[in-house]
Structures are given as structure tokens and as C-alpha cells.
């Protein structure tokens, strides 16, 4: 396929999404569903213009999905604006660690006892499929840092955290298969991959995000320097946090999430008054931009808004690229009844069970608990971990099983969650407003005339 034809195809798709984006938000159809269909048509099942065999190009696919995840995880960190002391943080933490670990165990049990996989392959499959996706879950995520909706905040935080938290389980599965050093009695895995990986990743990211954020604000407000190139700041912080964490043998995904979260906290800590209702986009000239970017009370808000806006645009482009590739890879899988049964168990039993157990004792409404159980969207994180395993020596019949189960899980998740997200979230919003109105009416009814 010539470059001209690719330019025509991608240009038409981008323009179509720009024109139909608002319409898609009102329909039970997501952008990812459209990308998946187009990718399938471009693959060997259709025009044969894309042939990304996961067995042949896992190294390229690993890097592409890795970059997409880093962009999205950083964006998630920038969106979560609630104070770390807020009790609402308990829900995403429990979902990302307790529920995710339980999901790994449940998937591994199904794969080991019902599907005949070895213990190592079963644990590896659990690590690949357990994390929820921060890239494809934009319709159920918070839109602004000040969003306090418990459902959206929980799903957003879970998606940002559990892609990093799943890494030790992937390494455990590889170790049980003889492809990763676990140490005597698993000491290295527990000490380095789990304890240091989690603590080091979060600590490195938080430190770098805070230091760089404060340095930029200081230079802007005291010396009118380091103004502009916020895109470089976003990409530089992502790359720096990930690189330092990886070299220190910590979890790079968690470092990038913590860096975004810390940068957002710099914006909160340094601001003494709110940004104007008209943001930077409403300013008309460079002088006005410079005045806001260097104002002691507005510089941090300006920086955070610019970085977040650029990152969200990159995230949408990454979603398009990755889901096109996923669609093109679907002809390489062979779905049977065992695969369909596994998918039914994962979405209908394993995810809901892990959520209900993980949230025991939390003050969560029935509607919120049901929707959190349902919206365990699988996506780019699972594709990345699959390619990571292939690049680290995974071989034999388990490769075909892993590819089939991962790609079908992601494709089915894109379709069923894409169809259900608009009506379910609209219903949730209406019921939330109804409860608020009834509460307000009850208070007024109890007031003395």
C-alpha cells in the first residue's frame, strides 16, 4: 500500500471522527468500535492492507502499545484532582490492588483447572487480562480534576494504577515458566518486583513530578523563563519518570502515573486563586499568554491545563492507532466454544466477583457497585503484556491460546462496553439527579414553615 493511499485512508478517518465525534457520544457506539471495524477491514480478512501478525512483530507492537499506555496513564494522573487525604481514594486503591489481584487468581484458576494450562501459563494469562484499560475507558473517566463523582473517580484511578500493579503477576507467570528470575523461594520476585517495584515506582514518579513542576513554576513566576513548549514538558516528564524507574528496576507505569498526579498537585499547592473562567484558549495574543503563564497565582493552572490538553490529544491518536492494529490482528485468532465460555466467565462472573469482594465494607451505592463491576474494560494494557511475554521467550502451544484469548477479550470488551456505555452512564446520571432531588425535597419538607 502506497503512502498516498495511507494518507487518504487516515485523513478520511480523522475527518470523519472530527465531524461525527459529538454524534457518537449520543449513540450506543464508541470511537473504538469504529476503529476496530476499520482495522478488521484493513486486515487479511478484508483488503489485506495491514498484516500485523503478533507472532512475527511482537517487538514493534510492544513498543507501540507501551508508548500508548504511558501517554494515557500520565493523562489519568493529571485528571485525578481530589486531595490524597480524601476517603474516595480508598476505592481506586482497593480496585487496583485487591480486586485486580483477585482477578488474576480467578483467571489463573479457570485457566489451570478448566482449560488445562500449566500453572505458569495460567498465572501469566491472569496478569495479562486482569488490568483494566485507561486508554479505551474515556467515556467512564473523570473529565476534569475537580470531578468528585465516585463511579468515575474509582474507574479512572483503577485504570491508571492497575496497569502497573499487574506487572509483578506477569513476571511471576514468566518466572514459573522459567523465563524470569524469581530468586530462591521467590525472594527476588517479592522483594524487587513487588515491594520495591511498587514503592520505588510511585516514589520516583512523585519526586520527579513535584520537582519539575515546582522548577517550571519558579522559573516562570520569578524570572519569566521556561514559558511555552508545554508539549515538551509533558513528553519529557513521561519519558524521564519511565526511564529512571526502569533503570532503577521499579515499575515504570506507576512512576508515570505518580508523575502526572504530582504535577497536578503542584498546580493545586501553588495556586492562591482560581484561574479565570476564560482559559488560555480564550486569550488573543502572545503578551496575554505570557502574562497568565508567569502570573504567581495563575502560572500553575496554565501549565497544568496546557499539559493536560496536549496529552489528551495524543491519547486519542494513540487509541486510533492501537485499535486499528487490534482489528487487523483479529483474523489471526481462532475462536471456539471454550474461548466464548471463558469470556462469559470473565465479564459475567470473575470481574463482578472481584469487585464485590474488593469493595466489601465500602459505602458504595448499588448502582455504582454494579457499574464498576461491569465496566472492567480490557484493552491496550493487555495487548502490551501479551507482546511483552512473547518478547521474553513465551513459546509453544500456549502462545496461540494467549493470543486468541487476549485479542478476543479486548475486541469483545470494545464492542460490549462501547454499546452499553452511553445508555448506562445516561441512566446513572438521571438516577443520580433523581436521588439528589428527592434528598433536597426531603430536607425542605422537614423545614418548619
Tab-separated table of C-alpha atoms in Angstrom:
chain	number	residue	atom	x	y	z
A	1	UNK	CA	0.000	0.000	0.000
A	2	UNK	CA	1.481	3.335	-1.050
A	3	UNK	CA	1.956	6.267	1.266
A	4	UNK	CA	-0.600	8.248	-0.742
A	5	UNK	CA	-3.292	5.639	-0.127
A	6	UNK	CA	-2.430	5.513	3.577
A	7	UNK	CA	-2.653	9.301	3.738
A	8	UNK	CA	-6.061	9.170	2.037
A	9	UNK	CA	-7.365	6.494	4.389
A	10	UNK	CA	-6.086	8.029	7.627
A	11	UNK	CA	-7.141	11.516	6.560
A	12	UNK	CA	-10.674	10.354	5.767
A	13	UNK	CA	-10.910	8.525	9.101
A	14	UNK	CA	-9.662	11.511	11.112
A	15	UNK	CA	-12.013	13.940	9.376
A	16	UNK	CA	-14.919	11.539	9.856
A	17	UNK	CA	-14.205	11.330	13.586
A	18	UNK	CA	-13.880	15.104	13.865
A	19	UNK	CA	-17.267	15.585	12.199
A	20	UNK	CA	-19.087	12.708	13.905
A	21	UNK	CA	-17.476	12.831	17.361
A	22	UNK	CA	-20.390	14.635	19.019
A	23	UNK	CA	-22.923	12.323	17.381
A	24	UNK	CA	-21.099	9.195	18.568
A	25	UNK	CA	-21.317	10.433	22.162
A	26	UNK	CA	-25.114	10.363	21.914
A	27	UNK	CA	-25.288	6.910	20.314
A	28	UNK	CA	-24.534	3.444	21.712
A	29	UNK	CA	-21.394	3.399	19.565
A	30	UNK	CA	-17.859	4.308	20.588
A	31	UNK	CA	-14.962	5.589	18.520
A	32	UNK	CA	-13.028	2.429	19.376
A	33	UNK	CA	-15.758	0.295	17.794
A	34	UNK	CA	-15.361	2.209	14.544
A	35	UNK	CA	-11.565	1.885	14.648
A	36	UNK	CA	-11.860	-1.848	15.349
A	37	UNK	CA	-14.157	-2.374	12.350
A	38	UNK	CA	-11.899	-0.360	10.052
A	39	UNK	CA	-8.841	-2.261	11.282
A	40	UNK	CA	-10.568	-5.589	10.668
A	41	UNK	CA	-11.401	-4.476	7.135
A	42	UNK	CA	-7.793	-3.483	6.529
A	43	UNK	CA	-6.524	-6.853	7.775
A	44	UNK	CA	-6.233	-10.176	5.999
A	45	UNK	CA	-9.968	-10.793	6.421
A	46	UNK	CA	-10.670	-7.763	4.227
A	47	UNK	CA	-8.417	-5.754	1.936
A	48	UNK	CA	-5.188	-7.233	3.273
A	49	UNK	CA	-3.541	-3.843	3.627
A	50	UNK	CA	-2.394	-4.479	7.219
A	51	UNK	CA	-0.892	-7.810	8.300
A	52	UNK	CA	0.393	-7.338	11.860
A	53	UNK	CA	0.896	-10.987	12.830
A	54	UNK	CA	1.504	-10.847	16.601
A	55	UNK	CA	3.869	-13.814	16.316
A	56	UNK	CA	6.067	-12.047	13.783
A	57	UNK	CA	6.261	-8.451	15.041
A	58	UNK	CA	5.858	-8.582	18.842
A	59	UNK	CA	8.798	-6.227	19.388
A	60	UNK	CA	7.212	-3.422	17.346
A	61	UNK	CA	3.774	-3.979	18.852
A	62	UNK	CA	5.222	-3.975	22.366
A	63	UNK	CA	6.834	-0.572	21.865
A	64	UNK	CA	3.769	0.969	20.217
A	65	UNK	CA	1.409	-0.210	22.958
A	66	UNK	CA	3.950	0.771	25.625
A	67	UNK	CA	4.008	4.377	24.371
A	68	UNK	CA	0.206	4.483	24.168
A	69	UNK	CA	-0.082	3.267	27.753
A	70	UNK	CA	2.449	5.778	29.047
A	71	UNK	CA	0.572	8.678	27.460
A	72	UNK	CA	-2.765	7.535	28.831
A	73	UNK	CA	-1.526	6.721	32.340
A	74	UNK	CA	0.086	10.150	32.627
A	75	UNK	CA	-3.172	11.730	31.460
A	76	UNK	CA	-5.065	9.817	34.144
A	77	UNK	CA	-2.735	11.154	36.818
A	78	UNK	CA	-3.400	14.716	35.622
A	79	UNK	CA	-7.168	14.196	35.857
A	80	UNK	CA	-7.394	12.981	39.457
A	81	UNK	CA	-7.631	16.202	41.424
A	82	UNK	CA	-9.091	15.050	44.722
A	83	UNK	CA	-6.775	15.526	47.751
A	84	UNK	CA	-4.827	12.408	48.633
A	85	UNK	CA	-6.391	12.586	52.085
A	86	UNK	CA	-9.877	12.092	50.599
A	87	UNK	CA	-11.619	8.854	51.528
A	88	UNK	CA	-12.605	8.441	47.877
A	89	UNK	CA	-9.056	7.299	47.128
A	90	UNK	CA	-9.771	4.089	49.012
A	91	UNK	CA	-11.957	2.779	46.192
A	92	UNK	CA	-9.494	3.009	43.270
A	93	UNK	CA	-6.727	1.686	45.515
A	94	UNK	CA	-8.774	-1.331	46.538
A	95	UNK	CA	-9.869	-1.924	42.948
A	96	UNK	CA	-6.353	-1.571	41.547
A	97	UNK	CA	-4.674	-3.837	44.073
A	98	UNK	CA	-7.109	-6.095	45.934
A	99	UNK	CA	-9.665	-6.620	43.156
A	100	UNK	CA	-7.001	-6.854	40.481
A	101	UNK	CA	-5.011	-9.460	42.426
A	102	UNK	CA	-8.197	-11.442	42.993
A	103	UNK	CA	-8.968	-11.259	39.274
A	104	UNK	CA	-5.516	-12.653	38.497
A	105	UNK	CA	-6.149	-15.545	40.860
A	106	UNK	CA	-9.605	-16.287	39.471
A	107	UNK	CA	-8.444	-16.197	35.839
A	108	UNK	CA	-5.482	-18.390	36.714
A	109	UNK	CA	-7.772	-20.897	38.445
A	110	UNK	CA	-10.087	-21.089	35.429
A	111	UNK	CA	-7.147	-21.453	33.036
A	112	UNK	CA	-5.450	-24.111	35.182
A	113	UNK	CA	-8.408	-26.265	36.225
A	114	UNK	CA	-10.795	-25.840	33.295
A	115	UNK	CA	-8.571	-25.067	30.313
A	116	UNK	CA	-5.602	-27.295	31.093
A	117	UNK	CA	-2.894	-24.615	31.092
A	118	UNK	CA	0.208	-25.051	33.209
A	119	UNK	CA	0.415	-23.061	36.440
A	120	UNK	CA	2.900	-20.591	34.979
A	121	UNK	CA	0.844	-20.053	31.824
A	122	UNK	CA	-2.329	-19.662	33.888
A	123	UNK	CA	-0.790	-17.009	36.159
A	124	UNK	CA	0.661	-15.242	33.120
A	125	UNK	CA	-2.758	-15.184	31.453
A	126	UNK	CA	-4.230	-13.738	34.657
A	127	UNK	CA	-1.609	-10.976	34.688
A	128	UNK	CA	-2.264	-10.170	31.035
A	129	UNK	CA	-6.050	-9.957	31.289
A	130	UNK	CA	-6.599	-8.638	34.822
A	131	UNK	CA	-5.788	-4.905	34.391
A	132	UNK	CA	-8.492	-2.574	33.156
A	133	UNK	CA	-7.708	-0.095	30.428
A	134	UNK	CA	-7.062	3.643	30.796
A	135	UNK	CA	-6.981	4.266	27.017
A	136	UNK	CA	-10.398	2.943	25.977
A	137	UNK	CA	-12.297	3.964	29.124
A	138	UNK	CA	-12.544	7.703	28.439
A	139	UNK	CA	-16.353	7.625	28.473
A	140	UNK	CA	-16.399	6.452	32.094
A	141	UNK	CA	-13.495	8.554	33.345
A	142	UNK	CA	-13.468	11.933	35.045
A	143	UNK	CA	-13.305	14.857	32.619
A	144	UNK	CA	-11.850	17.483	34.948
A	145	UNK	CA	-9.605	17.306	38.034
A	146	UNK	CA	-12.446	18.628	40.184
A	147	UNK	CA	-14.871	15.826	39.261
A	148	UNK	CA	-15.915	14.112	42.509
A	149	UNK	CA	-18.291	11.522	41.089
A	150	UNK	CA	-17.453	8.323	42.943
A	151	UNK	CA	-18.076	5.998	39.983
A	152	UNK	CA	-15.966	7.933	37.504
A	153	UNK	CA	-13.213	8.636	40.015
A	154	UNK	CA	-12.967	4.973	41.007
A	155	UNK	CA	-12.802	3.660	37.433
A	156	UNK	CA	-10.306	6.339	36.420
A	157	UNK	CA	-7.970	5.686	39.329
A	158	UNK	CA	-8.233	1.933	38.879
A	159	UNK	CA	-7.296	2.176	35.204
A	160	UNK	CA	-4.305	4.378	35.959
A	161	UNK	CA	-2.947	2.196	38.750
A	162	UNK	CA	-3.573	-1.416	37.841
A	163	UNK	CA	-1.637	-1.479	34.578
A	164	UNK	CA	1.467	-1.007	36.701
A	165	UNK	CA	0.279	-3.187	39.552
A	166	UNK	CA	-0.274	-6.127	37.162
A	167	UNK	CA	3.366	-6.230	36.098
A	168	UNK	CA	4.586	-8.375	39.046
A	169	UNK	CA	1.988	-11.029	38.199
A	170	UNK	CA	3.133	-11.110	34.570
A	171	UNK	CA	6.715	-11.543	35.810
A	172	UNK	CA	5.572	-14.257	38.234
A	173	UNK	CA	3.942	-16.180	35.391
A	174	UNK	CA	7.065	-15.846	33.271
A	175	UNK	CA	9.164	-16.941	36.227
A	176	UNK	CA	7.096	-20.079	36.756
A	177	UNK	CA	7.668	-20.831	33.073
A	178	UNK	CA	11.422	-20.411	33.546
A	179	UNK	CA	11.584	-17.109	31.639
A	180	UNK	CA	12.269	-14.745	34.553
A	181	UNK	CA	14.458	-14.983	37.652
A	182	UNK	CA	12.235	-15.273	40.736
A	183	UNK	CA	15.072	-15.962	43.163
A	184	UNK	CA	15.275	-18.703	45.779
A	185	UNK	CA	11.757	-19.377	47.113
A	186	UNK	CA	10.620	-16.331	45.153
A	187	UNK	CA	12.519	-13.824	47.296
A	188	UNK	CA	13.709	-11.723	44.359
A	189	UNK	CA	10.222	-11.508	42.895
A	190	UNK	CA	8.715	-10.450	46.229
A	191	UNK	CA	11.455	-8.010	47.243
A	192	UNK	CA	12.335	-6.434	43.878
A	193	UNK	CA	9.412	-6.953	41.514
A	194	UNK	CA	6.656	-6.416	44.088
A	195	UNK	CA	7.769	-4.379	47.109
A	196	UNK	CA	10.472	-2.223	45.545
A	197	UNK	CA	8.667	-2.123	42.209
A	198	UNK	CA	5.524	-0.616	43.758
A	199	UNK	CA	7.168	1.693	46.282
A	200	UNK	CA	10.021	2.739	44.016
A	201	UNK	CA	7.761	3.431	41.047
A	202	UNK	CA	5.363	5.616	42.992
A	203	UNK	CA	8.170	7.380	44.860
A	204	UNK	CA	10.288	8.128	41.796
A	205	UNK	CA	7.326	9.443	39.822
A	206	UNK	CA	6.061	11.609	42.670
A	207	UNK	CA	9.509	13.080	43.285
A	208	UNK	CA	10.188	13.897	39.627
A	209	UNK	CA	6.704	15.286	39.010
A	210	UNK	CA	6.920	17.556	42.040
A	211	UNK	CA	10.478	18.728	41.374
A	212	UNK	CA	9.966	19.504	37.700
A	213	UNK	CA	6.588	21.120	38.274
A	214	UNK	CA	7.916	23.394	41.007
A	215	UNK	CA	11.006	24.234	38.951
A	216	UNK	CA	8.909	25.301	35.958
A	217	UNK	CA	6.573	27.389	38.120
A	218	UNK	CA	9.538	29.042	39.866
A	219	UNK	CA	11.251	29.943	36.588
A	220	UNK	CA	8.042	31.315	35.141
A	221	UNK	CA	6.889	33.371	38.107
A	222	UNK	CA	10.268	34.694	39.259
A	223	UNK	CA	12.257	35.012	36.052
A	224	UNK	CA	9.673	34.852	33.226
A	225	UNK	CA	11.628	31.928	31.791
A	226	UNK	CA	10.709	28.414	30.631
A	227	UNK	CA	7.474	29.709	29.071
A	228	UNK	CA	5.962	27.708	26.233
A	229	UNK	CA	6.804	24.252	24.925
A	230	UNK	CA	4.417	22.649	27.406
A	231	UNK	CA	4.243	19.739	24.976
A	232	UNK	CA	7.950	19.129	25.582
A	233	UNK	CA	7.306	19.297	29.318
A	234	UNK	CA	4.603	16.619	29.096
A	235	UNK	CA	6.581	14.223	26.939
A	236	UNK	CA	9.813	14.922	28.813
A	237	UNK	CA	8.318	14.170	32.210
A	238	UNK	CA	6.722	10.954	30.937
A	239	UNK	CA	9.991	9.773	29.408
A	240	UNK	CA	12.109	10.841	32.393
A	241	UNK	CA	9.888	9.177	35.010
A	242	UNK	CA	9.631	5.983	32.988
A	243	UNK	CA	13.328	5.843	32.180
A	244	UNK	CA	14.514	6.459	35.729
A	245	UNK	CA	12.063	3.916	37.155
A	246	UNK	CA	13.031	1.240	34.635
A	247	UNK	CA	16.741	1.750	35.236
A	248	UNK	CA	16.092	1.517	38.991
A	249	UNK	CA	14.146	-1.760	38.461
A	250	UNK	CA	10.941	-0.125	39.692
A	251	UNK	CA	7.554	-0.152	37.943
A	252	UNK	CA	7.691	2.461	35.208
A	253	UNK	CA	3.941	2.655	34.609
A	254	UNK	CA	3.323	3.521	38.249
A	255	UNK	CA	6.108	6.124	38.086
A	256	UNK	CA	4.441	7.867	35.142
A	257	UNK	CA	1.052	7.806	36.883
A	258	UNK	CA	2.577	9.266	40.048
A	259	UNK	CA	4.403	11.927	37.998
A	260	UNK	CA	1.143	13.101	36.459
A	261	UNK	CA	-0.559	13.074	39.839
A	262	UNK	CA	2.298	15.042	41.419
A	263	UNK	CA	2.330	17.617	38.617
A	264	UNK	CA	-1.384	18.148	39.189
A	265	UNK	CA	-0.688	18.613	42.904
A	266	UNK	CA	1.868	21.336	42.135
A	267	UNK	CA	-0.927	23.176	40.382
A	268	UNK	CA	-3.102	22.891	43.484
A	269	UNK	CA	-0.420	23.752	46.021
A	270	UNK	CA	0.879	26.887	44.316
A	271	UNK	CA	-2.464	28.421	43.339
A	272	UNK	CA	-3.863	31.070	45.671
A	273	UNK	CA	-6.830	31.934	43.477
A	274	UNK	CA	-8.680	30.209	40.673
A	275	UNK	CA	-7.835	30.580	37.028
A	276	UNK	CA	-10.093	32.890	35.030
A	277	UNK	CA	-13.205	31.362	33.545
A	278	UNK	CA	-11.721	32.041	30.130
A	279	UNK	CA	-8.759	29.712	29.901
A	280	UNK	CA	-5.634	30.135	27.801
A	281	UNK	CA	-7.529	29.265	24.634
A	282	UNK	CA	-9.589	32.444	25.021
A	283	UNK	CA	-6.553	34.731	25.151
A	284	UNK	CA	-5.826	36.563	21.941
A	285	UNK	CA	-2.124	37.362	21.808
A	286	UNK	CA	1.284	36.261	22.986
A	287	UNK	CA	1.530	39.047	25.528
A	288	UNK	CA	-1.649	37.896	27.244
A	289	UNK	CA	-0.452	34.288	27.220
A	290	UNK	CA	2.853	35.351	28.768
A	291	UNK	CA	1.062	37.380	31.442
A	292	UNK	CA	-1.004	34.384	32.552
A	293	UNK	CA	1.847	31.854	32.216
A	294	UNK	CA	4.076	33.922	34.533
A	295	UNK	CA	1.457	35.217	36.989
A	296	UNK	CA	2.161	33.860	40.508
A	297	UNK	CA	-1.478	32.907	41.051
A	298	UNK	CA	-2.193	31.525	37.588
A	299	UNK	CA	1.058	30.014	36.281
A	300	UNK	CA	0.490	26.540	37.693
A	301	UNK	CA	-3.104	26.350	36.427
A	302	UNK	CA	-1.952	27.471	32.983
A	303	UNK	CA	0.811	24.853	32.901
A	304	UNK	CA	-1.420	22.031	34.034
A	305	UNK	CA	-4.163	22.902	31.562
A	306	UNK	CA	-1.736	23.109	28.647
A	307	UNK	CA	-0.036	19.814	29.511
A	308	UNK	CA	-3.339	18.011	30.020
A	309	UNK	CA	-4.820	19.310	26.771
A	310	UNK	CA	-1.818	18.197	24.717
A	311	UNK	CA	-1.726	14.804	26.419
A	312	UNK	CA	-5.417	14.155	25.748
A	313	UNK	CA	-4.904	14.812	22.039
A	314	UNK	CA	-2.022	12.348	21.954
A	315	UNK	CA	-4.182	9.838	23.804
A	316	UNK	CA	-6.893	9.972	21.122
A	317	UNK	CA	-4.333	9.445	18.358
A	318	UNK	CA	-2.800	6.522	20.245
A	319	UNK	CA	-6.258	4.965	20.660
A	320	UNK	CA	-6.864	5.169	16.908
A	321	UNK	CA	-3.538	3.556	16.017
A	322	UNK	CA	-3.673	0.732	18.556
A	323	UNK	CA	-7.302	-0.258	17.961
A	324	UNK	CA	-6.759	-0.274	14.189
A	325	UNK	CA	-3.914	-2.725	14.755
A	326	UNK	CA	-6.034	-4.851	17.118
A	327	UNK	CA	-8.744	-5.061	14.463
A	328	UNK	CA	-6.192	-6.075	11.840
A	329	UNK	CA	-4.851	-8.827	14.146
A	330	UNK	CA	-8.249	-10.461	14.722
A	331	UNK	CA	-8.026	-12.760	11.648
A	332	UNK	CA	-5.058	-14.460	13.326
A	333	UNK	CA	-7.226	-15.886	16.121
A	334	UNK	CA	-9.465	-18.934	16.060
A	335	UNK	CA	-12.417	-18.630	18.406
A	336	UNK	CA	-14.047	-21.782	19.763
A	337	UNK	CA	-16.668	-22.557	22.399
A	338	UNK	CA	-14.042	-22.717	25.137
A	339	UNK	CA	-12.998	-19.151	24.307
A	340	UNK	CA	-16.589	-17.919	24.385
A	341	UNK	CA	-17.163	-19.654	27.703
A	342	UNK	CA	-14.055	-18.016	29.135
A	343	UNK	CA	-15.248	-14.567	28.013
A	344	UNK	CA	-18.642	-15.140	29.596
A	345	UNK	CA	-16.980	-16.103	32.868
A	346	UNK	CA	-14.579	-13.147	32.792
A	347	UNK	CA	-17.140	-10.426	32.163
A	348	UNK	CA	-20.139	-12.010	33.881
A	349	UNK	CA	-18.598	-13.680	36.938
A	350	UNK	CA	-14.895	-13.049	37.592
A	351	UNK	CA	-14.871	-9.251	37.255
A	352	UNK	CA	-18.084	-8.708	39.275
A	353	UNK	CA	-16.944	-11.141	41.970
A	354	UNK	CA	-13.540	-9.484	42.337
A	355	UNK	CA	-15.141	-6.038	42.564
A	356	UNK	CA	-17.715	-7.054	45.156
A	357	UNK	CA	-15.102	-8.745	47.332
A	358	UNK	CA	-12.595	-5.924	46.883
A	359	UNK	CA	-15.124	-3.274	47.906
A	360	UNK	CA	-16.556	-5.072	50.929
A	361	UNK	CA	-17.252	-2.594	53.699
A	362	UNK	CA	-17.115	0.492	51.450
A	363	UNK	CA	-20.012	2.938	51.289
A	364	UNK	CA	-20.866	2.399	47.615
A	365	UNK	CA	-24.389	2.537	46.232
A	366	UNK	CA	-25.867	-0.462	44.443
A	367	UNK	CA	-25.848	1.386	41.106
A	368	UNK	CA	-22.192	2.331	41.487
A	369	UNK	CA	-21.161	-1.164	42.513
A	370	UNK	CA	-22.963	-2.707	39.533
A	371	UNK	CA	-21.454	-0.276	37.041
A	372	UNK	CA	-17.944	-0.642	38.474
A	373	UNK	CA	-18.377	-4.407	38.138
A	374	UNK	CA	-19.476	-4.103	34.529
A	375	UNK	CA	-17.011	-1.524	33.242
A	376	UNK	CA	-13.880	-3.611	33.665
A	377	UNK	CA	-12.773	-2.586	30.181
A	378	UNK	CA	-9.857	-4.567	28.766
A	379	UNK	CA	-7.644	-3.059	26.111
A	380	UNK	CA	-4.191	-1.721	25.381
A	381	UNK	CA	-2.632	-2.857	28.653
A	382	UNK	CA	-3.498	-6.479	27.878
A	383	UNK	CA	-2.040	-6.180	24.364
A	384	UNK	CA	1.169	-4.731	25.816
A	385	UNK	CA	1.621	-7.521	28.353
A	386	UNK	CA	0.938	-10.151	25.697
A	387	UNK	CA	3.663	-8.699	23.467
A	388	UNK	CA	5.987	-8.360	26.474
A	389	UNK	CA	5.555	-12.073	27.188
A	390	UNK	CA	6.180	-13.012	23.542
A	391	UNK	CA	9.345	-10.912	23.509
A	392	UNK	CA	10.567	-12.605	26.684
A	393	UNK	CA	10.548	-16.107	25.292
A	394	UNK	CA	6.959	-17.344	25.589
A	395	UNK	CA	6.664	-20.244	23.150
A	396	UNK	CA	4.797	-23.442	22.414
A	397	UNK	CA	1.065	-24.120	22.191
A	398	UNK	CA	0.375	-21.598	24.968
A	399	UNK	CA	1.254	-18.785	22.540
A	400	UNK	CA	-1.780	-19.481	20.354
A	401	UNK	CA	-4.031	-19.698	23.406
A	402	UNK	CA	-2.687	-16.462	24.867
A	403	UNK	CA	-3.050	-14.581	21.572
A	404	UNK	CA	-6.576	-15.865	20.979
A	405	UNK	CA	-7.825	-15.181	24.492
A	406	UNK	CA	-6.202	-11.730	24.707
A	407	UNK	CA	-7.307	-10.424	21.305
A	408	UNK	CA	-10.856	-11.766	21.617
A	409	UNK	CA	-11.166	-10.374	25.151
A	410	UNK	CA	-10.081	-6.915	24.004
A	411	UNK	CA	-12.299	-6.986	20.894
A	412	UNK	CA	-15.368	-8.189	22.798
A	413	UNK	CA	-14.733	-5.614	25.525
A	414	UNK	CA	-14.550	-2.817	22.956
A	415	UNK	CA	-17.876	-3.908	21.457
A	416	UNK	CA	-19.980	-4.751	24.505
A	417	UNK	CA	-18.730	-1.886	26.644
A	418	UNK	CA	-18.883	0.501	23.697
A	419	UNK	CA	-22.534	-0.376	23.102
A	420	UNK	CA	-23.508	-0.173	26.754
A	421	UNK	CA	-21.529	2.836	27.997
A	422	UNK	CA	-23.796	5.619	26.661
A	423	UNK	CA	-27.177	4.248	27.827
A	424	UNK	CA	-25.838	3.019	31.166
A	425	UNK	CA	-23.986	6.228	32.014
A	426	UNK	CA	-27.017	8.312	30.963
A	427	UNK	CA	-29.228	6.176	33.197
A	428	UNK	CA	-26.752	6.548	36.044
A	429	UNK	CA	-26.715	10.336	35.633
A	430	UNK	CA	-30.540	10.531	35.626
A	431	UNK	CA	-30.853	8.367	38.729
A	432	UNK	CA	-28.160	10.381	40.459
A	433	UNK	CA	-30.063	13.618	39.752
A	434	UNK	CA	-33.291	11.971	40.903
A	435	UNK	CA	-31.764	10.926	44.226
A	436	UNK	CA	-30.367	14.418	44.724
A	437	UNK	CA	-33.766	15.971	44.035
A	438	UNK	CA	-35.522	13.603	46.433
A	439	UNK	CA	-32.943	14.360	49.112
A	440	UNK	CA	-33.409	18.093	48.625
A	441	UNK	CA	-37.207	17.722	48.710
A	442	UNK	CA	-36.993	15.746	51.929
A	443	UNK	CA	-34.887	18.422	53.573
A	444	UNK	CA	-37.272	21.164	52.524
A	445	UNK	CA	-40.242	19.111	53.690
A	446	UNK	CA	-38.721	18.815	57.150
A	447	UNK	CA	-38.202	22.552	57.479
A	448	UNK	CA	-40.659	24.480	59.628
A	449	UNK	CA	-42.926	26.882	57.705
